[in-house]
């Protein structure tokens, strides 16, 4: 089952499902997608693995119990007792089984859900046992994340930051065109879409003051990113060649790398961002598999100079994926789109990121999350003069100098308490789209540290 | 059981054990220590938790089976079945039970092992069931490490690095005296003492070359550090005040933060060290509890300027701990001591590190490992002109300019293949010492990437 033909069969543009809501042009979850997530609902607070289809979730644990889905392995717990990889609070156990199993499950689901297949379509009782409305479900963090790495791979983003904080004539650092620059992030604070994000307190320093103060961040920002999950790990001392890197990827999510710009500015030298990033990172709950994304792969941008040998060799390393950021102030009733761009602009590919990460011999594990870095596109990419193409407020407002105009007289230089941020992403097919759903976070006020606010 | 009196009882200087090897002045593991680790041996490859005593390990799983050790909780697995927290490959399940349980187990072991207690002392069969020779055991990584953070808290080290790579007049960055600077490290590559360390390949750039090359690191270094393990976690949005931080610490280990200086120099701006550190970090296998270290707590160095309020309040935040680095070239028969210093010199304390880490609202989890940063002491601290007081070759050889003389005509600017590095640490009591054993790693040659070595 581990072959391109089986994958192609599940991504055919003309596939239709008996789940009607999966056949609309604007659903993120047509039968071509079938992303994996973990959920609970009012009927059962036992977490289990599900797959999104239209407005519904297919409960894989229920489907397996009904013998309509078969995992071709017996999996046992530490005590040697059989266990279901679908009756779990994370995807790790399922994904550990390997790519032939992911593909087998995908193929079985594609067949069961296709319009021509009567097994579930014509069995109302069974449908009621295995289908859960997305609106009735709570989505959980999809993976236990043993390591979170964040890259910095958009040339436009790195150039914008370099212009603002260093020298516009030499905006890119000398290493930027040679290395997919990245840093280790904090895995403990990666949260699933919908989790409120509390404004962090931290040290910031006014250039005119002798000492910093500790208090609420005043330059709270988003970073529009995607992330990929490692599905096949690698051992210590065994680099992953760029040309094989795609074999290690399970799937992708949207990722909001919340950033406290004032804290970052004061803390980041010489060891990089720390408290300015570690307070929260939000990801979307549905992991869209690389198989589902395969029809949308494109060549990455031309690289000059040509990267060193160990970073070469991955074909179609990019993904043509539309991305959008929306902001809704607490008082507003409407979302305002503040940025539109496309993942295809990324200079360094996921394959190059993984090859570089492991080129030192560093090992990787199932569930490792790697963020793309802020995705900013060329200005010329915008079809709407009022919507920017940059993935952070830092760039959209040029460090607060040109605030965004929202509806109803609202302006934003950086985020205010109560603001709701939504990331969206989708790959456009012919008559359907393979989407990511949304990645949402709302800003809560900082904890009161007035009493501690002086040195 | 969670009281200072019970702890004081287990750390009394006059305690003696019926395990004779625990009563010598030079053992690291007297009855006052009782550090926790995880091991297997030839008799059983089932990992279990043990405590070191003299030359022996007490097998806590066997002791519990014999009803000589009681954990005052029933612990169940995911399926609801009872499980032993000592028949595990990591300490996490035991430590999750909380400080009253750690202290109960420590008190029970102290009593069982004390010279006056006949239960084990006079029961040869039982002793043979529960005691394992350290020389017959393989030690495992003690914790599953959900997050690894490395700090940079030695003023002497930061000053030395600043003098070498920046401006001797302004060696410390402006933020250094305000923030316990740290960065997220790579948890996946933390390995236990004895694991060979392969020289990493990576990008390095000669200033005279237009492009970097990818190949074996030429400036491979050690960093002498300690690390502490979080034993009581904290939730997202809930900072740990410095004055309460000690309540969250389980214990300490020695830590060698292997560093590829040439890779680091080229990659570290602007997001910090990444591949130069992520290929391996070695820790000692025995976790010495904060309770065992309590008699050796000292005030940390005077801090000027006085830190911001949220970093104040921890009393006796330092530890008087002797530290040593030894190097043995492959051809040598003897270890050469190349550095001696003391942990008491650290400017920023563990309590301040944890308070700062969580001051943004970042959460922590049981098993999180936090490294001190390279520990360098004042030059005046040396009692031997031939042995430096700095915790890295970078400093000891001033970036390779003044190589170290070893025995038999050997010199070292940086590490060579086959070099065996040993860290040692101990707190000196009156007639006994509470030690860490050793933290050892031997350098293997880099993988051959000659074919990939040109851009």
CSV table of C-alpha atoms in Angstrom, one decimal, chain B residues 43-410:
chain,number,residue,atom,x,y,z
B,43,UNK,CA,20.7,-10.4,35.8
B,44,UNK,CA,17.8,-8.3,34.4
B,45,UNK,CA,17.5,-6.0,31.4
B,46,UNK,CA,14.3,-4.6,32.9
B,47,UNK,CA,15.1,-1.0,33.8
B,48,UNK,CA,14.4,-0.1,37.4
B,49,UNK,CA,15.0,2.8,39.7
B,50,UNK,CA,18.0,2.5,42.1
B,51,UNK,CA,19.8,4.5,44.7
B,52,UNK,CA,23.6,4.6,45.0
B,53,UNK,CA,25.2,3.7,48.2
B,54,UNK,CA,29.0,3.2,48.3
B,55,UNK,CA,30.0,0.9,45.5
B,56,UNK,CA,26.4,-0.5,45.3
B,57,UNK,CA,23.0,0.2,44.0
B,58,UNK,CA,19.8,-0.4,46.0
B,59,UNK,CA,17.2,-1.8,43.6
B,60,UNK,CA,14.1,0.0,44.7
B,61,UNK,CA,11.8,-2.2,42.6
B,62,UNK,CA,13.1,-5.3,44.4
B,63,UNK,CA,12.9,-3.5,47.7
B,64,UNK,CA,9.3,-2.6,47.1
B,65,UNK,CA,8.5,-6.1,46.0
B,66,UNK,CA,9.9,-7.3,49.3
B,67,UNK,CA,7.7,-4.9,51.1
B,68,UNK,CA,10.7,-3.1,52.6
B,69,UNK,CA,9.9,0.1,50.8
B,70,UNK,CA,6.4,1.6,50.7
B,71,UNK,CA,5.1,4.3,48.3
B,72,UNK,CA,2.1,5.8,50.1
B,73,UNK,CA,0.0,5.9,46.8
B,74,UNK,CA,-1.4,3.4,44.5
B,75,UNK,CA,-0.3,4.3,41.0
B,76,UNK,CA,-2.2,3.1,38.0
B,77,UNK,CA,-1.4,2.9,34.3
B,78,UNK,CA,-3.6,4.2,31.5
B,79,UNK,CA,-5.8,1.1,31.7
B,80,UNK,CA,-6.3,1.5,35.4
B,81,UNK,CA,-4.0,-1.3,36.5
B,82,UNK,CA,-1.6,-0.8,39.4
B,83,UNK,CA,2.0,-0.2,38.4
B,84,UNK,CA,5.3,0.3,40.2
B,85,UNK,CA,6.9,3.7,39.8
B,86,UNK,CA,10.2,1.9,40.4
B,87,UNK,CA,9.9,-0.6,37.6
B,88,UNK,CA,10.3,2.1,35.0
B,89,UNK,CA,12.9,3.2,32.5
B,90,UNK,CA,12.8,6.8,33.8
B,91,UNK,CA,12.3,8.6,37.1
B,92,UNK,CA,9.4,10.7,35.9
B,93,UNK,CA,6.6,8.5,37.3
B,94,UNK,CA,8.2,8.4,40.8
B,95,UNK,CA,9.0,12.2,40.8
B,96,UNK,CA,5.4,13.0,39.6
B,97,UNK,CA,4.2,11.7,43.0
B,98,UNK,CA,5.6,14.9,44.7
B,99,UNK,CA,8.0,16.0,47.3
B,100,UNK,CA,6.4,14.2,50.3
B,101,UNK,CA,6.9,10.9,48.5
B,102,UNK,CA,10.5,11.7,47.5
B,103,UNK,CA,11.2,12.5,51.2
B,104,UNK,CA,9.4,9.5,52.5
B,105,UNK,CA,11.4,7.2,50.2
B,106,UNK,CA,14.6,9.0,51.2
B,107,UNK,CA,13.8,8.6,54.9
B,108,UNK,CA,12.9,4.9,54.5
B,109,UNK,CA,16.2,4.2,52.7
B,110,UNK,CA,18.3,6.2,55.1
B,111,UNK,CA,16.8,4.1,58.0
B,112,UNK,CA,17.2,0.8,56.1
B,113,UNK,CA,20.8,1.5,55.2
B,114,UNK,CA,22.0,2.9,58.5
B,115,UNK,CA,24.5,1.0,60.5
B,116,UNK,CA,22.2,0.4,63.4
B,117,UNK,CA,19.3,-1.1,61.3
B,118,UNK,CA,19.4,-4.9,61.2
B,119,UNK,CA,16.6,-5.5,58.7
B,120,UNK,CA,18.8,-5.7,55.6
B,121,UNK,CA,22.2,-5.7,57.4
B,122,UNK,CA,21.5,-9.1,59.0
B,123,UNK,CA,19.5,-10.7,56.1
B,124,UNK,CA,22.0,-12.0,53.6
B,125,UNK,CA,19.4,-13.4,51.2
B,126,UNK,CA,17.5,-10.2,51.1
B,127,UNK,CA,20.7,-8.2,50.6
B,128,UNK,CA,21.5,-10.3,47.6
B,129,UNK,CA,18.1,-9.6,46.1
B,130,UNK,CA,18.2,-5.8,46.6
B,131,UNK,CA,21.8,-4.8,46.1
B,132,UNK,CA,23.5,-4.6,42.8
B,133,UNK,CA,27.2,-3.8,42.2
B,134,UNK,CA,27.6,-0.5,40.4
B,135,UNK,CA,30.4,-2.1,38.4
B,136,UNK,CA,27.8,-4.6,37.1
B,137,UNK,CA,25.2,-2.1,36.1
B,138,UNK,CA,24.4,0.0,33.0
B,139,UNK,CA,23.0,3.3,33.9
B,140,UNK,CA,20.3,4.8,31.7
B,141,UNK,CA,19.2,8.4,31.1
B,142,UNK,CA,17.5,9.2,34.4
B,143,UNK,CA,14.6,11.3,33.1
B,144,UNK,CA,12.4,11.6,30.0
B,145,UNK,CA,13.2,15.3,29.4
B,146,UNK,CA,10.2,17.2,28.0
B,147,UNK,CA,12.3,20.4,27.8
B,148,UNK,CA,15.9,21.3,28.0
B,149,UNK,CA,17.0,24.9,28.7
B,150,UNK,CA,20.6,26.1,29.0
B,151,UNK,CA,21.5,29.2,30.9
B,152,UNK,CA,24.6,31.4,30.7
B,153,UNK,CA,24.9,32.4,34.3
B,154,UNK,CA,28.7,32.5,35.1
B,155,UNK,CA,29.9,36.1,35.1
B,156,UNK,CA,33.5,35.0,34.6
B,157,UNK,CA,32.5,32.8,31.6
B,158,UNK,CA,30.3,35.6,30.0
B,159,UNK,CA,33.1,38.1,30.5
B,160,UNK,CA,35.7,35.8,29.0
B,161,UNK,CA,33.6,35.2,25.9
B,162,UNK,CA,32.8,38.9,25.6
B,163,UNK,CA,36.5,39.7,25.7
B,164,UNK,CA,37.3,37.2,23.0
B,165,UNK,CA,34.5,37.9,20.5
B,166,UNK,CA,33.4,41.4,21.3
B,167,UNK,CA,34.9,44.3,23.1
B,168,UNK,CA,37.0,43.8,26.3
B,169,UNK,CA,35.9,47.2,27.5
B,170,UNK,CA,32.3,46.1,27.4
B,171,UNK,CA,32.6,42.4,27.7
B,172,UNK,CA,29.2,41.9,29.3
B,173,UNK,CA,26.2,42.6,27.2
B,174,UNK,CA,24.0,45.3,28.7
B,175,UNK,CA,21.3,42.8,29.5
B,176,UNK,CA,23.6,40.3,31.2
B,177,UNK,CA,23.4,41.9,34.7
B,178,UNK,CA,19.6,42.1,34.5
B,179,UNK,CA,18.5,38.8,33.0
B,180,UNK,CA,19.6,35.2,33.7
B,181,UNK,CA,20.2,34.8,30.0
B,182,UNK,CA,19.2,31.4,28.6
B,183,UNK,CA,18.0,29.6,25.5
B,184,UNK,CA,16.1,26.5,24.6
B,185,UNK,CA,18.3,23.6,23.9
B,186,UNK,CA,17.6,20.3,22.1
B,187,UNK,CA,16.2,17.7,24.5
B,188,UNK,CA,16.4,14.7,22.1
B,189,UNK,CA,20.2,14.6,22.1
B,190,UNK,CA,20.7,14.6,25.9
B,191,UNK,CA,22.6,11.4,26.6
B,192,UNK,CA,23.8,9.6,29.7
B,193,UNK,CA,27.4,9.5,30.8
B,194,UNK,CA,29.4,6.9,28.9
B,195,UNK,CA,27.6,7.4,25.5
B,196,UNK,CA,30.2,8.1,22.9
B,197,UNK,CA,29.9,11.5,21.3
B,198,UNK,CA,30.4,11.8,17.5
B,199,UNK,CA,32.2,14.9,16.3
B,200,UNK,CA,29.6,16.8,14.4
B,201,UNK,CA,29.7,18.0,10.8
B,202,UNK,CA,28.5,21.4,10.1
B,203,UNK,CA,29.0,24.7,8.3
B,204,UNK,CA,32.0,26.7,9.2
B,205,UNK,CA,33.3,29.8,7.3
B,206,UNK,CA,36.8,31.0,7.0
B,207,UNK,CA,36.8,34.8,7.0
B,208,UNK,CA,39.0,34.6,3.9
B,209,UNK,CA,36.6,32.4,1.9
B,210,UNK,CA,33.6,33.7,0.0
B,211,UNK,CA,31.5,30.7,1.0
B,212,UNK,CA,31.3,28.3,4.0
B,213,UNK,CA,32.0,24.6,3.8
B,214,UNK,CA,30.3,21.6,5.4
B,215,UNK,CA,32.6,19.3,7.2
B,216,UNK,CA,33.9,18.0,10.5
B,217,UNK,CA,34.0,20.5,13.4
B,218,UNK,CA,37.5,21.7,14.0
B,219,UNK,CA,36.9,23.5,17.3
B,220,UNK,CA,35.1,20.8,19.4
B,221,UNK,CA,34.8,21.9,23.0
B,222,UNK,CA,33.3,21.0,26.4
B,223,UNK,CA,31.3,23.1,28.7
B,224,UNK,CA,31.5,22.2,32.4
B,225,UNK,CA,28.0,22.7,33.7
B,226,UNK,CA,25.6,21.4,36.3
B,227,UNK,CA,21.9,20.9,35.5
B,228,UNK,CA,18.8,20.7,37.7
B,229,UNK,CA,15.7,18.7,37.1
B,230,UNK,CA,12.2,20.2,37.7
B,231,UNK,CA,10.4,17.9,40.1
B,232,UNK,CA,7.2,20.0,40.5
B,233,UNK,CA,5.9,21.6,37.4
B,234,UNK,CA,4.0,24.8,36.9
B,235,UNK,CA,1.0,25.7,34.7
B,236,UNK,CA,0.9,28.0,31.7
B,237,UNK,CA,0.4,31.6,32.9
B,238,UNK,CA,1.6,30.9,36.4
B,239,UNK,CA,5.1,32.3,37.1
B,240,UNK,CA,7.1,30.7,39.9
B,241,UNK,CA,8.4,33.4,42.3
B,242,UNK,CA,12.1,33.2,43.0
B,243,UNK,CA,11.5,32.7,46.7
B,244,UNK,CA,9.5,29.6,46.0
B,245,UNK,CA,11.6,28.2,43.2
B,246,UNK,CA,13.5,25.7,45.3
B,247,UNK,CA,10.3,24.0,46.0
B,248,UNK,CA,10.2,23.0,42.4
B,249,UNK,CA,13.6,21.4,42.1
B,250,UNK,CA,14.1,17.7,42.4
B,251,UNK,CA,17.9,17.4,42.1
B,252,UNK,CA,21.1,18.1,40.2
B,253,UNK,CA,23.5,16.4,37.8
B,254,UNK,CA,26.7,17.2,36.1
B,255,UNK,CA,26.2,18.4,32.5
B,256,UNK,CA,28.7,18.6,29.6
B,257,UNK,CA,27.3,20.9,26.9
B,258,UNK,CA,29.5,19.8,24.0
B,259,UNK,CA,30.0,22.8,21.7
B,260,UNK,CA,31.3,23.2,18.1
B,261,UNK,CA,32.9,26.6,18.3
B,262,UNK,CA,33.5,27.0,14.6
B,263,UNK,CA,29.9,26.1,13.7
B,264,UNK,CA,28.6,28.3,16.5
B,265,UNK,CA,30.6,31.3,15.4
B,266,UNK,CA,29.0,31.2,11.9
B,267,UNK,CA,25.5,30.2,12.8
B,268,UNK,CA,24.6,32.0,16.0
B,269,UNK,CA,23.4,35.4,14.8
B,270,UNK,CA,20.6,36.4,15.2
B,271,UNK,CA,18.7,33.5,16.8
B,272,UNK,CA,21.4,31.8,18.9
B,273,UNK,CA,23.4,28.6,18.9
B,274,UNK,CA,21.6,25.6,17.2
B,275,UNK,CA,23.6,22.9,15.4
B,276,UNK,CA,26.7,23.9,17.3
B,277,UNK,CA,25.0,22.5,20.5
B,278,UNK,CA,22.2,20.2,19.4
B,279,UNK,CA,24.4,17.1,18.5
B,280,UNK,CA,24.9,16.0,22.1
B,281,UNK,CA,24.7,17.0,25.7
B,282,UNK,CA,25.9,14.5,28.3
B,283,UNK,CA,24.6,14.2,31.9
B,284,UNK,CA,25.8,12.2,34.9
B,285,UNK,CA,23.4,9.3,35.7
B,286,UNK,CA,22.8,9.9,39.4
B,287,UNK,CA,20.5,12.7,40.3
B,288,UNK,CA,21.6,14.1,43.7
B,289,UNK,CA,18.5,15.5,45.5
B,290,UNK,CA,18.2,19.0,46.7
B,291,UNK,CA,17.6,17.5,50.1
B,292,UNK,CA,21.1,15.8,50.0
B,293,UNK,CA,22.6,19.1,49.0
B,294,UNK,CA,20.9,21.1,51.7
B,295,UNK,CA,23.9,21.2,54.1
B,296,UNK,CA,26.0,22.7,51.3
B,297,UNK,CA,23.8,25.7,50.4
B,298,UNK,CA,25.5,29.1,50.5
B,299,UNK,CA,24.6,32.6,49.7
B,300,UNK,CA,25.1,33.4,46.0
B,301,UNK,CA,27.6,36.2,45.1
B,302,UNK,CA,26.5,39.8,45.8
B,303,UNK,CA,24.5,41.2,42.9
B,304,UNK,CA,25.0,44.8,41.8
B,305,UNK,CA,22.7,46.2,40.5
B,306,UNK,CA,20.2,44.5,42.7
B,307,UNK,CA,18.0,42.4,40.4
B,308,UNK,CA,14.4,43.4,39.7
B,309,UNK,CA,11.9,42.3,42.3
B,310,UNK,CA,10.7,39.2,40.6
B,311,UNK,CA,14.3,37.8,40.7
B,312,UNK,CA,14.7,38.4,44.4
B,313,UNK,CA,13.9,36.5,47.5
B,314,UNK,CA,15.7,33.1,47.3
B,315,UNK,CA,17.9,32.6,50.4
B,316,UNK,CA,21.0,30.4,50.3
B,317,UNK,CA,20.5,30.1,46.6
B,318,UNK,CA,24.1,28.9,45.9
B,319,UNK,CA,25.7,25.5,46.4
B,320,UNK,CA,29.3,25.0,47.5
B,321,UNK,CA,30.3,22.3,45.0
B,322,UNK,CA,33.8,21.5,43.8
B,323,UNK,CA,34.0,20.8,40.1
B,324,UNK,CA,36.8,19.3,38.0
B,325,UNK,CA,37.4,18.5,34.4
B,326,UNK,CA,39.8,15.7,33.3
B,327,UNK,CA,41.0,14.9,29.8
B,328,UNK,CA,42.5,11.6,28.6
B,329,UNK,CA,43.9,11.4,25.0
B,330,UNK,CA,43.2,8.0,23.4
B,331,UNK,CA,46.9,7.1,23.7
B,332,UNK,CA,47.3,8.1,27.3
B,333,UNK,CA,46.9,5.9,30.3
B,334,UNK,CA,46.3,8.8,32.8
B,335,UNK,CA,43.7,11.5,33.1
B,336,UNK,CA,45.0,15.0,33.3
B,337,UNK,CA,43.0,17.5,35.3
B,338,UNK,CA,42.6,20.6,33.1
B,339,UNK,CA,40.1,22.7,35.2
B,340,UNK,CA,39.0,23.1,38.8
B,341,UNK,CA,36.4,25.5,40.0
B,342,UNK,CA,33.3,25.8,42.2
B,343,UNK,CA,29.6,26.1,41.6
B,344,UNK,CA,29.3,28.7,44.4
B,345,UNK,CA,30.7,31.4,42.0
B,346,UNK,CA,27.6,31.4,39.8
B,347,UNK,CA,26.2,34.9,39.5
B,348,UNK,CA,22.6,33.8,38.7
B,349,UNK,CA,21.1,31.1,40.9
B,350,UNK,CA,18.9,28.2,39.9
B,351,UNK,CA,16.0,29.9,41.7
B,352,UNK,CA,16.5,33.0,39.6
B,353,UNK,CA,16.8,30.9,36.4
B,354,UNK,CA,13.5,29.2,37.1
B,355,UNK,CA,11.8,32.4,38.2
B,356,UNK,CA,12.9,34.1,35.0
B,357,UNK,CA,12.0,31.2,32.7
B,358,UNK,CA,8.4,31.2,34.1
B,359,UNK,CA,8.1,35.0,34.5
B,360,UNK,CA,6.6,35.2,31.0
B,361,UNK,CA,4.0,32.6,32.0
B,362,UNK,CA,5.9,29.7,30.4
B,363,UNK,CA,4.9,26.4,32.0
B,364,UNK,CA,7.3,23.7,33.2
B,365,UNK,CA,7.0,19.9,33.5
B,366,UNK,CA,8.5,17.2,35.6
B,367,UNK,CA,11.8,16.2,34.1
B,368,UNK,CA,12.6,19.6,32.5
B,369,UNK,CA,16.3,19.9,32.6
B,370,UNK,CA,18.0,23.3,33.0
B,371,UNK,CA,21.7,23.7,32.5
B,372,UNK,CA,23.7,26.3,34.5
B,373,UNK,CA,25.8,27.5,31.6
B,374,UNK,CA,29.6,27.0,31.6
B,375,UNK,CA,31.0,27.4,35.1
B,376,UNK,CA,34.1,29.4,35.2
B,377,UNK,CA,35.6,30.7,38.4
B,378,UNK,CA,38.0,33.6,39.2
B,379,UNK,CA,41.6,32.8,38.4
B,380,UNK,CA,42.5,33.5,42.0
B,381,UNK,CA,40.5,30.5,42.9
B,382,UNK,CA,43.2,28.1,41.6
B,383,UNK,CA,45.6,26.5,44.1
B,384,UNK,CA,47.6,25.0,41.2
B,385,UNK,CA,49.2,27.2,38.6
B,386,UNK,CA,49.0,24.4,36.0
B,387,UNK,CA,45.2,23.9,36.4
B,388,UNK,CA,42.9,26.6,35.1
B,389,UNK,CA,39.6,27.7,36.7
B,390,UNK,CA,37.6,28.0,33.5
B,391,UNK,CA,34.9,25.5,32.3
B,392,UNK,CA,35.7,25.4,28.6
B,393,UNK,CA,38.7,24.9,26.3
B,394,UNK,CA,37.7,28.1,24.5
B,395,UNK,CA,38.6,29.9,27.7
B,396,UNK,CA,41.4,27.7,29.0
B,397,UNK,CA,43.3,28.0,25.6
B,398,UNK,CA,41.9,31.5,24.8
B,399,UNK,CA,40.3,30.3,21.6
B,400,UNK,CA,43.2,28.0,20.8
B,401,UNK,CA,46.0,30.5,21.2
B,402,UNK,CA,47.5,28.9,24.2
B,403,UNK,CA,47.1,25.2,24.0
B,404,UNK,CA,47.0,23.1,27.1
B,405,UNK,CA,50.1,20.9,27.9
B,406,UNK,CA,49.0,17.4,28.7
B,407,UNK,CA,51.4,14.5,29.7
B,408,UNK,CA,53.6,12.7,27.2
B,409,UNK,CA,54.1,15.7,25.0
B,410,UNK,CA,50.4,16.0,24.0
